Amino acid sequence: MQSALITGTSSGLGRGLAQRLHDRGWDVIGTVRDEAHGIGAPWTCVLADVTSPADIARLGQIVQSRWGKLDALVNNAGICQIGPWEELSDQEITHQLNVNLIGAMNLVRQTLPMLRQGPGVIIQISSDSGQIAEAMFGAYNASKFALEGASEALLEEVEPDGVRVVIVEPGNFRTQISRNSPQPQGKNSTQRYSAQWKKIDEWLTWHGNESPIPEKCIDAIVAAITNQDAPFRLAVGQDVSESIRLRAKKIISQMDASDKFLNSH
């Protein structure tokens, strides 16, 4: 029986993925932050906080004692801290990075010996925000851009052992991340971003109620787990791959401008 450890299975992508793999005969462990969120789940739910080193170490021990190997690790747990740089606190920025980046890195470190036994696959749930930055999402962009860069390095480190790494870059899908997105305690404290905050509030309402259901993204993650030829990056959602291509063209243009500037000064 194949094994999977998935973080953030209380709702959304994580829960849908855990159910899908369970239905395909996988033995699944999913993490939740509240015991109530695991009630009724047919897979094993473990209470764990990805920002807790003790919880991360315990997850590694559970995987080792239960399976001794790991076929798939899915770093799905995440939050989206919204707000402009100057209205965010030290604690809010740090928490964003701890959940989306450092927790994922620490869990890979704990489970890599078991993933080598498979060899298994590491699925990093990033976002189109891991490629495309936008005002009011700077902290979230920082966490996802960093996750993608760290995963590029990780791929080079583990590829010789046969361990695969796949970054999934979803666009807008209807999950709880928008409903649970923390807004800074100092929201609009500078009075400089009132128009942007109005757009954010409208977007959050749309995202939580009218954005596409996540089945297409769950399909993509399952395909990445179960197919050895999955590419390193999977951009999923309407216009996501095209938006990332446009950003790549913009970077090329910026490099052309860089060369021209340096050659003229």
Coordinates of C-alpha atoms in Angstrom, one line a residue:
M1 CA 0.0 0.0 0.0
Q2 CA 1.3 3.4 -0.9
S3 CA 1.6 6.1 1.8
A4 CA 1.1 9.8 1.9
L5 CA 1.5 12.5 4.5
I6 CA -0.5 15.6 3.7
T7 CA -0.5 18.8 5.8
G8 CA -3.6 21.0 6.1
T9 CA -6.4 18.4 5.6
S10 CA -9.1 20.3 7.6
S11 CA -10.6 21.6 4.4
G12 CA -10.0 22.7 0.8
L13 CA -7.3 21.2 -1.3
G14 CA -5.8 19.2 1.5
R15 CA -9.0 17.5 2.5
G16 CA -10.0 16.8 -1.1
L17 CA -6.7 15.3 -1.9
A18 CA -6.6 13.1 1.2
Q19 CA -10.1 11.8 0.3
R20 CA -9.0 11.2 -3.3
L21 CA -5.9 9.3 -2.4
H22 CA -7.7 7.3 0.3
D23 CA -10.3 6.3 -2.4
R24 CA -7.5 5.1 -4.6
G25 CA -6.3 2.8 -1.9
W26 CA -3.5 4.9 -0.4
D27 CA -2.8 4.9 3.4
V28 CA -3.0 8.6 4.3
I29 CA -2.0 10.7 7.3
G30 CA -3.4 14.2 7.3
T31 CA -2.6 17.0 9.7
V32 CA -5.3 19.2 11.3
R33 CA -5.1 22.1 13.7
D34 CA -8.4 21.2 15.5
E35 CA -9.4 17.6 16.5
A36 CA -13.0 18.4 15.4
H37 CA -11.8 18.9 11.8
G38 CA -10.7 15.2 11.7
I39 CA -14.1 13.8 12.8
G40 CA -15.5 11.5 10.2
A41 CA -12.4 11.4 8.0
P42 CA -11.6 7.9 6.7
W43 CA -7.9 8.6 6.8
T44 CA -5.7 9.1 9.9
C45 CA -5.8 12.6 11.2
V46 CA -3.0 13.9 13.4
L47 CA -3.2 17.1 15.4
A48 CA -0.1 19.1 14.4
D49 CA 1.0 22.7 13.8
V50 CA 3.6 23.0 11.1
T51 CA 5.2 25.9 12.9
S52 CA 6.0 23.7 15.9
P53 CA 9.4 21.9 15.7
A54 CA 8.1 19.4 18.2
D55 CA 5.1 18.6 16.1
I56 CA 7.2 18.3 13.0
A57 CA 9.6 15.9 14.8
R58 CA 6.6 13.9 16.0
L59 CA 5.2 13.6 12.4
G60 CA 8.6 12.2 11.3
Q61 CA 8.5 9.6 14.1
I62 CA 4.9 8.6 13.2
V63 CA 5.8 8.1 9.5
Q64 CA 8.9 6.1 10.5
S65 CA 7.1 3.8 12.9
R66 CA 4.0 3.3 10.7
W67 CA 5.6 2.9 7.3
G68 CA 9.4 3.2 7.4
K69 CA 9.1 4.8 4.0
L70 CA 7.0 7.6 2.4
D71 CA 5.7 7.6 -1.1
A72 CA 4.3 11.2 -1.1
L73 CA 4.7 14.3 1.1
V74 CA 2.4 17.1 0.3
N75 CA 3.2 20.4 1.9
N76 CA -0.3 21.9 1.6
A77 CA -0.8 23.8 4.9
G78 CA -0.8 27.5 4.3
I79 CA -2.2 30.9 5.1
C80 CA -2.4 34.2 3.1
Q81 CA -1.4 37.2 5.2
I82 CA -2.9 40.2 3.4
G83 CA -1.8 43.8 3.8
P84 CA 0.8 46.3 2.6
W85 CA 4.3 46.1 4.1
E86 CA 3.9 49.1 6.4
E87 CA 0.7 47.9 8.0
L88 CA 2.0 44.5 8.9
S89 CA 3.6 43.7 12.2
D90 CA 6.8 41.8 12.8
Q91 CA 4.8 38.9 14.2
E92 CA 2.4 38.8 11.2
I93 CA 5.2 38.7 8.7
T94 CA 7.1 36.1 10.7
H95 CA 4.0 33.9 11.1
Q96 CA 3.4 34.0 7.3
L97 CA 6.9 32.7 6.6
N98 CA 6.8 30.2 9.4
V99 CA 3.6 28.5 8.1
N100 CA 4.2 28.6 4.3
L101 CA 8.0 28.3 4.1
I102 CA 9.8 27.2 7.2
G103 CA 7.2 24.6 8.2
A104 CA 7.5 23.0 4.8
M105 CA 11.3 23.0 4.8
N106 CA 11.4 21.5 8.3
L107 CA 8.9 18.7 7.4
V108 CA 10.9 17.8 4.3
R109 CA 14.0 17.6 6.5
Q110 CA 12.2 15.2 8.9
T111 CA 10.8 12.9 6.2
L112 CA 13.5 12.9 3.6
P113 CA 15.1 9.6 4.9
M114 CA 11.8 7.9 4.4
L115 CA 11.1 9.5 1.0
R116 CA 14.4 8.1 -0.2
Q117 CA 13.2 4.6 0.7
G118 CA 10.4 4.9 -1.9
P119 CA 11.7 6.8 -3.6
G120 CA 8.9 9.2 -3.1
V121 CA 7.7 12.6 -4.3
I122 CA 7.5 15.9 -2.6
I123 CA 4.6 18.1 -3.6
Q124 CA 5.0 21.7 -2.7
I125 CA 1.7 23.6 -2.9
S126 CA 2.7 27.1 -4.0
S127 CA 0.5 29.5 -5.9
D128 CA 0.6 31.8 -9.0
S129 CA 1.6 34.2 -6.2
G130 CA 4.9 32.3 -6.1
Q131 CA 5.6 33.7 -9.6
I132 CA 3.6 36.9 -9.8
A133 CA 3.7 39.6 -7.2
E134 CA 0.9 42.0 -6.4
A135 CA 0.3 44.9 -4.1
M136 CA -1.2 44.0 -0.7
F137 CA 0.2 40.4 -1.0
G138 CA 3.9 41.1 -0.2
A139 CA 4.2 38.8 2.7
Y140 CA 2.4 36.0 0.9
N141 CA 4.5 36.6 -2.2
A142 CA 7.6 36.4 0.0
S143 CA 6.6 33.0 1.4
K144 CA 5.7 31.5 -2.0
F145 CA 8.6 32.9 -4.0
A146 CA 10.9 31.6 -1.3
L147 CA 9.3 28.2 -1.3
E148 CA 9.8 27.9 -5.0
G149 CA 13.5 29.0 -4.9
A150 CA 14.1 26.6 -2.0
S151 CA 12.4 23.8 -3.9
E152 CA 14.6 24.4 -7.0
A153 CA 17.7 23.8 -4.7
L154 CA 15.9 20.8 -3.1
L155 CA 15.4 19.2 -6.5
E156 CA 19.1 19.3 -7.3
E157 CA 19.8 17.8 -3.9
V158 CA 17.4 14.9 -4.0
E159 CA 17.2 14.1 -7.7
P160 CA 20.2 11.8 -7.6
D161 CA 18.3 9.6 -5.0
G162 CA 15.3 9.3 -7.3
V163 CA 13.1 11.6 -5.1
R164 CA 10.9 13.8 -7.2
V165 CA 9.9 17.4 -6.4
V166 CA 6.8 19.0 -8.0
I167 CA 5.7 22.6 -7.4
V168 CA 2.0 23.1 -7.9
E169 CA 1.0 26.7 -8.7
P170 CA -2.8 27.1 -8.3
G171 CA -4.7 30.2 -9.4
N172 CA -8.0 31.1 -7.8
F173 CA -9.9 28.1 -6.4
R174 CA -12.6 28.1 -3.8
T175 CA -10.9 27.0 -0.6
Q176 CA -11.0 28.2 3.0
I177 CA -7.7 30.2 2.5
S178 CA -9.7 33.3 1.6
R179 CA -12.1 32.9 4.5
N180 CA -9.3 32.3 6.9
S181 CA -6.9 34.9 5.5
P182 CA -5.7 37.0 8.5
Q183 CA -6.0 40.8 8.0
P184 CA -3.4 42.8 9.9
Q185 CA -4.3 44.3 13.2
G186 CA -3.2 47.6 11.8
K187 CA -5.5 47.3 8.8
N188 CA -5.7 50.7 7.0
S189 CA -3.8 52.3 9.9
T190 CA -1.9 54.5 7.5
Q191 CA -5.0 55.6 5.6
R192 CA -3.0 55.2 2.4
Y193 CA -4.5 52.0 1.1
S194 CA -8.3 52.5 1.4
A195 CA -9.0 51.9 -2.2
Q196 CA -6.8 48.7 -2.2
W197 CA -8.5 47.4 0.9
K198 CA -11.9 47.9 -0.7
K199 CA -10.7 45.8 -3.7
I200 CA -9.3 43.2 -1.3
D201 CA -12.6 42.9 0.6
E202 CA -14.5 42.4 -2.7
W203 CA -12.0 39.8 -3.9
L204 CA -12.2 37.9 -0.7
T205 CA -16.0 37.7 -1.0
W206 CA -15.7 36.6 -4.6
H207 CA -13.0 34.0 -3.9
G208 CA -14.9 32.4 -1.0
N209 CA -18.2 32.2 -2.8
E210 CA -17.8 32.3 -6.6
S211 CA -14.3 31.2 -7.6
P212 CA -13.9 27.8 -9.3
I213 CA -14.3 24.7 -7.3
P214 CA -11.0 23.0 -6.6
E215 CA -11.5 19.7 -8.3
K216 CA -9.3 20.6 -11.3
C217 CA -6.5 21.4 -8.9
I218 CA -6.9 18.2 -6.9
D219 CA -6.8 16.3 -10.2
A220 CA -3.5 17.9 -11.1
I221 CA -2.0 17.1 -7.7
V222 CA -3.1 13.5 -7.9
A223 CA -1.6 13.3 -11.4
A224 CA 1.7 14.8 -10.2
I225 CA 1.9 12.2 -7.4
T226 CA 1.0 9.2 -9.5
N227 CA 2.9 9.9 -12.7
Q228 CA 6.7 9.8 -12.8
D229 CA 6.8 12.2 -15.8
A230 CA 5.2 15.1 -14.0
P231 CA 7.0 18.3 -14.7
F232 CA 8.8 20.3 -12.0
R233 CA 6.1 23.0 -12.2
L234 CA 2.4 22.6 -12.7
A235 CA 0.5 25.9 -13.2
V236 CA -3.2 25.1 -12.6
G237 CA -6.2 27.3 -13.2
Q238 CA -7.6 29.8 -15.8
D239 CA -4.9 31.8 -17.5
V240 CA -2.3 30.9 -14.8
S241 CA 0.3 29.5 -17.2
E242 CA -0.2 32.4 -19.6
S243 CA 0.2 35.0 -16.8
I244 CA 3.5 33.3 -15.7
R245 CA 4.7 33.3 -19.3
L246 CA 4.0 37.1 -19.5
R247 CA 6.0 37.6 -16.3
A248 CA 8.9 35.6 -17.8
K249 CA 8.8 37.9 -20.8
K250 CA 8.8 40.9 -18.5
I251 CA 11.9 39.6 -16.7
I252 CA 13.7 39.1 -20.1
S253 CA 12.8 42.7 -20.9
Q254 CA 14.2 43.9 -17.6
M255 CA 17.5 42.0 -18.2
D256 CA 17.7 43.7 -21.6
A257 CA 17.3 47.1 -19.8
S258 CA 19.9 46.0 -17.2
D259 CA 22.4 45.3 -20.0
K260 CA 21.7 48.5 -21.8
F261 CA 22.0 50.5 -18.6
L262 CA 25.3 49.0 -17.5
N263 CA 26.8 49.3 -21.0
S264 CA 25.9 53.0 -21.1
H265 CA 27.3 54.0 -17.7

